[in-house]
């Protein structure tokens, strides 16, 4: 089975530019999560979806960040305009509903550098 | 006080050593306790999970939970260079998974 697929793997952009990160979850997984990882703050939950519906976006840092899930096989995280402090590795993860332990299946991440 | 505290290391040990990784937490409602392993430039992957208190063993790995002390541990016996990675603890009750910042482990041949 293919795992969670993220693109791009690396993105270097300049401050003020729009950034779009993409994620394809594992087929059949009802939950999709977006995380951000930095050395200072570790792994932080930004937003998660259940059956394509956003459930909790309280971790989204500010209005510059938005996420969508138009269908069960695709999600985007958009940053507009980007700032240097957004530099981080962004992970997408998915999980099927029947796992109460909370096991998450992560993609390989999108490493974002904002100059 | 943060919900989950984890010493970031780095921790460097010789091959064959016993490794002890630890986390403390403040929320007594946590019931599920997990250890994720993250190799460099990869996403985290679940290594072990434990429900409530007690020990769980899987090969060279043992996870321990002490709810009275709000303390969890991961032990690695006969450590191998392939164990070199960042280990993140994670825990939850009914809500979202809360991660520690991770401990970077290096096992030297």
PDB file of C-alpha atoms in Angstrom:
ATOM      1  CA  UNK A   1       0.000   0.000   0.000  1.00  0.00           C
ATOM      2  CA  UNK A   2       1.189   3.478  -0.754  1.00  0.00           C
ATOM      3  CA  UNK A   3       1.722   5.629   2.294  1.00  0.00           C
ATOM      4  CA  UNK A   4       0.824   9.270   2.791  1.00  0.00           C
ATOM      5  CA  UNK A   5       2.208  11.253  -0.120  1.00  0.00           C
ATOM      6  CA  UNK A   6       3.279  14.857   0.249  1.00  0.00           C
ATOM      7  CA  UNK A   7       4.544  17.376  -2.258  1.00  0.00           C
ATOM      8  CA  UNK A   8       6.740  19.238  -2.704  1.00  0.00           C
ATOM      9  CA  UNK A   9       9.445  17.615  -0.560  1.00  0.00           C
ATOM     10  CA  UNK A  10      11.397  20.861  -0.500  1.00  0.00           C
ATOM     11  CA  UNK A  11      10.304  24.423  -1.132  1.00  0.00           C
ATOM     12  CA  UNK A  12      12.428  27.549  -0.987  1.00  0.00           C
ATOM     13  CA  UNK A  13      10.580  30.797  -1.465  1.00  0.00           C
ATOM     14  CA  UNK A  14      10.869  34.461  -0.683  1.00  0.00           C
ATOM     15  CA  UNK A  15       8.974  36.328   1.973  1.00  0.00           C
ATOM     16  CA  UNK A  16       5.569  37.420   0.766  1.00  0.00           C
ATOM     17  CA  UNK A  17       5.110  34.608  -1.734  1.00  0.00           C
ATOM     18  CA  UNK A  18       2.250  32.147  -1.619  1.00  0.00           C
ATOM     19  CA  UNK A  19       3.092  28.570  -0.663  1.00  0.00           C
ATOM     20  CA  UNK A  20       0.860  25.559  -1.297  1.00  0.00           C
ATOM     21  CA  UNK A  21       1.639  22.176   0.233  1.00  0.00           C
ATOM     22  CA  UNK A  22      -0.199  19.074  -0.911  1.00  0.00           C
ATOM     23  CA  UNK A  23      -1.133  15.786   0.674  1.00  0.00           C
ATOM     24  CA  UNK A  24      -2.680  12.529  -0.454  1.00  0.00           C
ATOM     25  CA  UNK A  25      -3.748  10.422   2.552  1.00  0.00           C
ATOM     26  CA  UNK A  26      -3.839   6.652   2.682  1.00  0.00           C
ATOM     27  CA  UNK A  27      -6.946   5.362   0.950  1.00  0.00           C
ATOM     28  CA  UNK A  28      -9.725   4.576   3.416  1.00  0.00           C
ATOM     29  CA  UNK A  29      -8.377   6.758   6.206  1.00  0.00           C
ATOM     30  CA  UNK A  30     -11.096   9.058   7.515  1.00  0.00           C
ATOM     31  CA  UNK A  31      -8.870  11.473   9.435  1.00  0.00           C
ATOM     32  CA  UNK A  32      -6.239  13.798   8.010  1.00  0.00           C
ATOM     33  CA  UNK A  33      -3.886  15.954  10.059  1.00  0.00           C
ATOM     34  CA  UNK A  34      -1.476  18.761   9.247  1.00  0.00           C
ATOM     35  CA  UNK A  35       1.494  19.199  11.605  1.00  0.00           C
ATOM     36  CA  UNK A  36       4.408  21.601  11.683  1.00  0.00           C
ATOM     37  CA  UNK A  37       7.777  20.588  13.146  1.00  0.00           C
ATOM     38  CA  UNK A  38      10.527  22.954  14.289  1.00  0.00           C
ATOM     39  CA  UNK A  39      13.473  22.508  16.620  1.00  0.00           C
ATOM     40  CA  UNK A  40      12.098  25.072  19.034  1.00  0.00           C
ATOM     41  CA  UNK A  41       8.479  23.945  19.262  1.00  0.00           C
ATOM     42  CA  UNK A  42       8.589  20.296  18.200  1.00  0.00           C
ATOM     43  CA  UNK A  43       5.597  18.776  16.413  1.00  0.00           C
ATOM     44  CA  UNK A  44       2.531  21.019  16.523  1.00  0.00           C
ATOM     45  CA  UNK A  45      -0.935  20.157  15.278  1.00  0.00           C
ATOM     46  CA  UNK A  46      -2.248  22.815  12.911  1.00  0.00           C
ATOM     47  CA  UNK A  47      -5.592  21.395  11.797  1.00  0.00           C
ATOM     48  CA  UNK A  48      -7.356  18.095  11.285  1.00  0.00           C
ATOM     49  CA  UNK A  49     -10.209  16.853   9.116  1.00  0.00           C
ATOM     50  CA  UNK A  50     -12.725  14.063   9.550  1.00  0.00           C
ATOM     51  CA  UNK A  51     -14.390  12.850   6.356  1.00  0.00           C
ATOM     52  CA  UNK A  52     -13.150  15.978   4.558  1.00  0.00           C
ATOM     53  CA  UNK A  53     -14.660  18.345   7.157  1.00  0.00           C
ATOM     54  CA  UNK A  54     -12.347  20.560   9.249  1.00  0.00           C
ATOM     55  CA  UNK A  55     -12.851  19.638  12.904  1.00  0.00           C
ATOM     56  CA  UNK A  56     -10.259  21.621  14.815  1.00  0.00           C
ATOM     57  CA  UNK A  57      -8.207  24.453  13.341  1.00  0.00           C
ATOM     58  CA  UNK A  58      -7.203  26.007  16.657  1.00  0.00           C
ATOM     59  CA  UNK A  59      -3.544  25.273  15.926  1.00  0.00           C
ATOM     60  CA  UNK A  60      -3.450  27.347  12.752  1.00  0.00           C
ATOM     61  CA  UNK A  61      -1.109  30.168  13.714  1.00  0.00           C
ATOM     62  CA  UNK A  62      -2.896  33.027  11.971  1.00  0.00           C
ATOM     63  CA  UNK A  63      -5.084  33.998   9.065  1.00  0.00           C
ATOM     64  CA  UNK A  64      -2.202  33.622   6.650  1.00  0.00           C
ATOM     65  CA  UNK A  65      -2.656  29.867   6.971  1.00  0.00           C
ATOM     66  CA  UNK A  66      -5.548  28.002   5.371  1.00  0.00           C
ATOM     67  CA  UNK A  67      -6.268  24.347   4.693  1.00  0.00           C
ATOM     68  CA  UNK A  68      -8.770  22.584   2.489  1.00  0.00           C
ATOM     69  CA  UNK A  69      -9.800  19.031   1.811  1.00  0.00           C
ATOM     70  CA  UNK A  70     -11.961  19.012  -1.328  1.00  0.00           C
ATOM     71  CA  UNK A  71     -12.209  15.226  -1.431  1.00  0.00           C
ATOM     72  CA  UNK A  72     -11.110  12.130   0.484  1.00  0.00           C
ATOM     73  CA  UNK A  73      -7.854  11.794  -1.427  1.00  0.00           C
ATOM     74  CA  UNK A  74      -6.450  15.315  -1.425  1.00  0.00           C
ATOM     75  CA  UNK A  75      -5.706  18.159   0.962  1.00  0.00           C
ATOM     76  CA  UNK A  76      -3.784  21.430   0.714  1.00  0.00           C
ATOM     77  CA  UNK A  77      -2.163  23.730   3.240  1.00  0.00           C
ATOM     78  CA  UNK A  78      -1.669  27.245   1.972  1.00  0.00           C
ATOM     79  CA  UNK A  79       0.396  30.066   3.425  1.00  0.00           C
ATOM     80  CA  UNK A  80      -0.218  33.511   1.988  1.00  0.00           C
ATOM     81  CA  UNK A  81       1.832  35.644   2.395  1.00  0.00           C
ATOM     82  CA  UNK A  82       4.726  33.548   3.693  1.00  0.00           C
ATOM     83  CA  UNK A  83       7.169  34.851   6.315  1.00  0.00           C
ATOM     84  CA  UNK A  84      10.627  33.623   7.404  1.00  0.00           C
ATOM     85  CA  UNK A  85       9.167  32.353  10.706  1.00  0.00           C
ATOM     86  CA  UNK A  86       7.042  29.898   8.717  1.00  0.00           C
ATOM     87  CA  UNK A  87      10.206  27.955   7.844  1.00  0.00           C
ATOM     88  CA  UNK A  88       9.642  24.439   9.164  1.00  0.00           C
ATOM     89  CA  UNK A  89       8.893  20.896   8.082  1.00  0.00           C
ATOM     90  CA  UNK A  90       5.190  20.405   7.455  1.00  0.00           C
ATOM     91  CA  UNK A  91       3.806  16.906   7.867  1.00  0.00           C
ATOM     92  CA  UNK A  92       0.552  15.432   6.741  1.00  0.00           C
ATOM     93  CA  UNK A  93      -0.749  12.348   8.548  1.00  0.00           C
ATOM     94  CA  UNK A  94      -3.806  10.164   8.262  1.00  0.00           C
ATOM     95  CA  UNK A  95      -5.507   7.511  10.347  1.00  0.00           C
ATOM     96  CA  UNK A  96      -8.531   5.256  10.020  1.00  0.00           C
ATOM     97  CA  UNK A  97     -11.409   5.915  12.379  1.00  0.00           C
ATOM     98  CA  UNK A  98     -11.151   2.543  14.090  1.00  0.00           C
ATOM     99  CA  UNK A  99      -7.795   3.262  15.784  1.00  0.00           C
ATOM    100  CA  UNK A 100      -8.594   4.732  19.224  1.00  0.00           C
ATOM    101  CA  UNK A 101      -4.911   4.650  20.151  1.00  0.00           C
ATOM    102  CA  UNK A 102      -4.379   7.548  17.847  1.00  0.00           C
ATOM    103  CA  UNK A 103      -1.766   5.884  15.665  1.00  0.00           C
ATOM    104  CA  UNK A 104      -0.927   8.296  12.903  1.00  0.00           C
ATOM    105  CA  UNK A 105       0.634   7.483   9.548  1.00  0.00           C
ATOM    106  CA  UNK A 106       2.896  10.325   8.506  1.00  0.00           C
ATOM    107  CA  UNK A 107       4.140  11.396   5.130  1.00  0.00           C
ATOM    108  CA  UNK A 108       7.786  12.270   4.596  1.00  0.00           C
ATOM    109  CA  UNK A 109       7.136  15.963   5.057  1.00  0.00           C
ATOM    110  CA  UNK A 110       7.543  19.171   3.077  1.00  0.00           C
ATOM    111  CA  UNK A 111      10.577  21.197   4.128  1.00  0.00           C
ATOM    112  CA  UNK A 112       9.777  24.886   3.702  1.00  0.00           C
ATOM    113  CA  UNK A 113      12.372  27.634   3.755  1.00  0.00           C
ATOM    114  CA  UNK A 114      11.175  31.216   3.518  1.00  0.00           C
ATOM    115  CA  UNK A 115      13.963  33.695   2.799  1.00  0.00           C
TER     116      UNK A 115
ATOM    117  CA  UNK B   1       4.291  23.682  32.750  1.00  0.00           C
ATOM    118  CA  UNK B   2       4.034  22.005  29.358  1.00  0.00           C
ATOM    119  CA  UNK B   3       1.743  19.009  29.020  1.00  0.00           C
ATOM    120  CA  UNK B   4       4.555  16.743  27.845  1.00  0.00           C
ATOM    121  CA  UNK B   5       8.234  17.225  28.643  1.00  0.00           C
ATOM    122  CA  UNK B   6      11.036  15.346  26.931  1.00  0.00           C
ATOM    123  CA  UNK B   7      14.785  15.886  27.146  1.00  0.00           C
ATOM    124  CA  UNK B   8      15.954  16.705  23.606  1.00  0.00           C
ATOM    125  CA  UNK B   9      19.394  15.208  24.083  1.00  0.00           C
ATOM    126  CA  UNK B  10      21.353  14.530  21.981  1.00  0.00           C
ATOM    127  CA  UNK B  11      22.167  11.154  23.458  1.00  0.00           C
ATOM    128  CA  UNK B  12      25.181   9.248  22.167  1.00  0.00           C
ATOM    129  CA  UNK B  13      25.844   5.638  23.182  1.00  0.00           C
ATOM    130  CA  UNK B  14      28.124   2.822  21.977  1.00  0.00           C
ATOM    131  CA  UNK B  15      26.652  -0.099  20.092  1.00  0.00           C
ATOM    132  CA  UNK B  16      25.255  -2.728  22.454  1.00  0.00           C
ATOM    133  CA  UNK B  17      24.394  -0.276  25.232  1.00  0.00           C
ATOM    134  CA  UNK B  18      21.051  -0.132  26.983  1.00  0.00           C
ATOM    135  CA  UNK B  19      19.260   3.103  26.187  1.00  0.00           C
ATOM    136  CA  UNK B  20      16.661   4.749  28.407  1.00  0.00           C
ATOM    137  CA  UNK B  21      14.428   7.477  26.992  1.00  0.00           C
ATOM    138  CA  UNK B  22      11.898   9.277  29.160  1.00  0.00           C
ATOM    139  CA  UNK B  23       8.989  11.694  29.200  1.00  0.00           C
ATOM    140  CA  UNK B  24       7.002  13.330  31.942  1.00  0.00           C
ATOM    141  CA  UNK B  25       3.499  14.685  31.611  1.00  0.00           C
ATOM    142  CA  UNK B  26       1.057  16.751  33.608  1.00  0.00           C
ATOM    143  CA  UNK B  27      -2.388  15.645  32.389  1.00  0.00           C
ATOM    144  CA  UNK B  28      -3.616  12.743  34.505  1.00  0.00           C
ATOM    145  CA  UNK B  29      -6.372  12.033  31.946  1.00  0.00           C
ATOM    146  CA  UNK B  30      -3.903  10.625  29.406  1.00  0.00           C
ATOM    147  CA  UNK B  31      -4.641   6.949  28.769  1.00  0.00           C
ATOM    148  CA  UNK B  32      -2.765   6.069  25.588  1.00  0.00           C
ATOM    149  CA  UNK B  33       1.007   6.385  25.528  1.00  0.00           C
ATOM    150  CA  UNK B  34       3.069   6.005  22.394  1.00  0.00           C
ATOM    151  CA  UNK B  35       6.611   6.140  21.168  1.00  0.00           C
ATOM    152  CA  UNK B  36       7.307   7.260  17.637  1.00  0.00           C
ATOM    153  CA  UNK B  37      10.640   6.913  15.866  1.00  0.00           C
ATOM    154  CA  UNK B  38      11.735   9.479  13.310  1.00  0.00           C
ATOM    155  CA  UNK B  39      14.703   8.908  11.045  1.00  0.00           C
ATOM    156  CA  UNK B  40      16.456  11.889   9.563  1.00  0.00           C
ATOM    157  CA  UNK B  41      14.445  13.564   6.783  1.00  0.00           C
ATOM    158  CA  UNK B  42      11.513  11.181   7.326  1.00  0.00           C
ATOM    159  CA  UNK B  43       8.138  11.332   9.039  1.00  0.00           C
ATOM    160  CA  UNK B  44       7.567   9.833  12.481  1.00  0.00           C
ATOM    161  CA  UNK B  45       6.401   6.221  12.621  1.00  0.00           C
ATOM    162  CA  UNK B  46       4.755   4.434  15.497  1.00  0.00           C
ATOM    163  CA  UNK B  47       7.145   2.209  17.394  1.00  0.00           C
ATOM    164  CA  UNK B  48       5.109   1.098  20.409  1.00  0.00           C
ATOM    165  CA  UNK B  49       1.988   1.994  22.305  1.00  0.00           C
ATOM    166  CA  UNK B  50       0.723   1.211  25.791  1.00  0.00           C
ATOM    167  CA  UNK B  51      -2.717   1.617  27.234  1.00  0.00           C
ATOM    168  CA  UNK B  52      -2.821   2.892  30.822  1.00  0.00           C
ATOM    169  CA  UNK B  53      -0.077   1.665  33.165  1.00  0.00           C
ATOM    170  CA  UNK B  54       2.355  -1.196  32.896  1.00  0.00           C
ATOM    171  CA  UNK B  55       5.028  -2.567  30.631  1.00  0.00           C
ATOM    172  CA  UNK B  56       5.014  -3.716  27.054  1.00  0.00           C
ATOM    173  CA  UNK B  57       7.842  -5.538  25.358  1.00  0.00           C
ATOM    174  CA  UNK B  58       8.538  -5.926  21.637  1.00  0.00           C
ATOM    175  CA  UNK B  59      11.863  -7.487  20.789  1.00  0.00           C
ATOM    176  CA  UNK B  60      14.642  -5.211  22.019  1.00  0.00           C
ATOM    177  CA  UNK B  61      12.183  -2.470  22.986  1.00  0.00           C
ATOM    178  CA  UNK B  62      10.290  -2.104  26.268  1.00  0.00           C
ATOM    179  CA  UNK B  63       7.802   0.644  27.023  1.00  0.00           C
ATOM    180  CA  UNK B  64       6.892   1.461  30.613  1.00  0.00           C
ATOM    181  CA  UNK B  65       4.162   3.705  31.963  1.00  0.00           C
ATOM    182  CA  UNK B  66       4.002   4.883  35.588  1.00  0.00           C
ATOM    183  CA  UNK B  67       0.795   6.859  35.886  1.00  0.00           C
ATOM    184  CA  UNK B  68       1.312   7.578  39.580  1.00  0.00           C
ATOM    185  CA  UNK B  69       4.502   9.462  38.731  1.00  0.00           C
ATOM    186  CA  UNK B  70       3.250  10.690  35.324  1.00  0.00           C
ATOM    187  CA  UNK B  71       6.371   9.236  33.764  1.00  0.00           C
ATOM    188  CA  UNK B  72       6.898   7.039  30.724  1.00  0.00           C
ATOM    189  CA  UNK B  73      10.037   5.317  29.491  1.00  0.00           C
ATOM    190  CA  UNK B  74      11.332   3.495  26.449  1.00  0.00           C
ATOM    191  CA  UNK B  75      14.209   1.066  26.906  1.00  0.00           C
ATOM    192  CA  UNK B  76      16.286  -0.221  24.013  1.00  0.00           C
ATOM    193  CA  UNK B  77      18.436  -3.268  24.723  1.00  0.00           C
ATOM    194  CA  UNK B  78      21.505  -4.160  22.671  1.00  0.00           C
ATOM    195  CA  UNK B  79      21.276  -0.881  20.792  1.00  0.00           C
ATOM    196  CA  UNK B  80      22.293  -0.888  17.130  1.00  0.00           C
ATOM    197  CA  UNK B  81      23.510   1.877  14.806  1.00  0.00           C
ATOM    198  CA  UNK B  82      20.194   1.438  12.961  1.00  0.00           C
ATOM    199  CA  UNK B  83      18.438   2.663  16.131  1.00  0.00           C
ATOM    200  CA  UNK B  84      19.965   6.103  15.561  1.00  0.00           C
ATOM    201  CA  UNK B  85      16.941   8.380  15.203  1.00  0.00           C
ATOM    202  CA  UNK B  86      14.829  10.874  17.099  1.00  0.00           C
ATOM    203  CA  UNK B  87      12.347   9.272  19.497  1.00  0.00           C
ATOM    204  CA  UNK B  88       9.158  11.170  20.258  1.00  0.00           C
ATOM    205  CA  UNK B  89       6.787  10.282  23.047  1.00  0.00           C
ATOM    206  CA  UNK B  90       3.109  10.978  22.465  1.00  0.00           C
ATOM    207  CA  UNK B  91       0.013  10.630  24.561  1.00  0.00           C
ATOM    208  CA  UNK B  92      -3.716  11.227  24.497  1.00  0.00           C
ATOM    209  CA  UNK B  93      -6.977  10.781  26.335  1.00  0.00           C
ATOM    210  CA  UNK B  94     -10.071  11.436  24.223  1.00  0.00           C
ATOM    211  CA  UNK B  95      -8.605  14.361  22.374  1.00  0.00           C
ATOM    212  CA  UNK B  96      -5.694  14.951  20.104  1.00  0.00           C
ATOM    213  CA  UNK B  97      -2.291  13.350  20.333  1.00  0.00           C
ATOM    214  CA  UNK B  98       0.221  15.483  22.268  1.00  0.00           C
ATOM    215  CA  UNK B  99       3.862  14.985  21.279  1.00  0.00           C
ATOM    216  CA  UNK B 100       7.063  15.543  23.181  1.00  0.00           C
ATOM    217  CA  UNK B 101       9.807  17.427  21.329  1.00  0.00           C
ATOM    218  CA  UNK B 102      11.807  14.253  20.808  1.00  0.00           C
ATOM    219  CA  UNK B 103      15.180  12.917  21.955  1.00  0.00           C
ATOM    220  CA  UNK B 104      17.868  12.508  19.321  1.00  0.00           C
ATOM    221  CA  UNK B 105      19.738   9.223  19.776  1.00  0.00           C
ATOM    222  CA  UNK B 106      22.998   8.281  18.124  1.00  0.00           C
ATOM    223  CA  UNK B 107      24.357   4.736  18.461  1.00  0.00           C
ATOM    224  CA  UNK B 108      28.038   4.568  17.555  1.00  0.00           C
ATOM    225  CA  UNK B 109      29.486   1.363  16.041  1.00  0.00           C
TER     226      UNK B 109
END
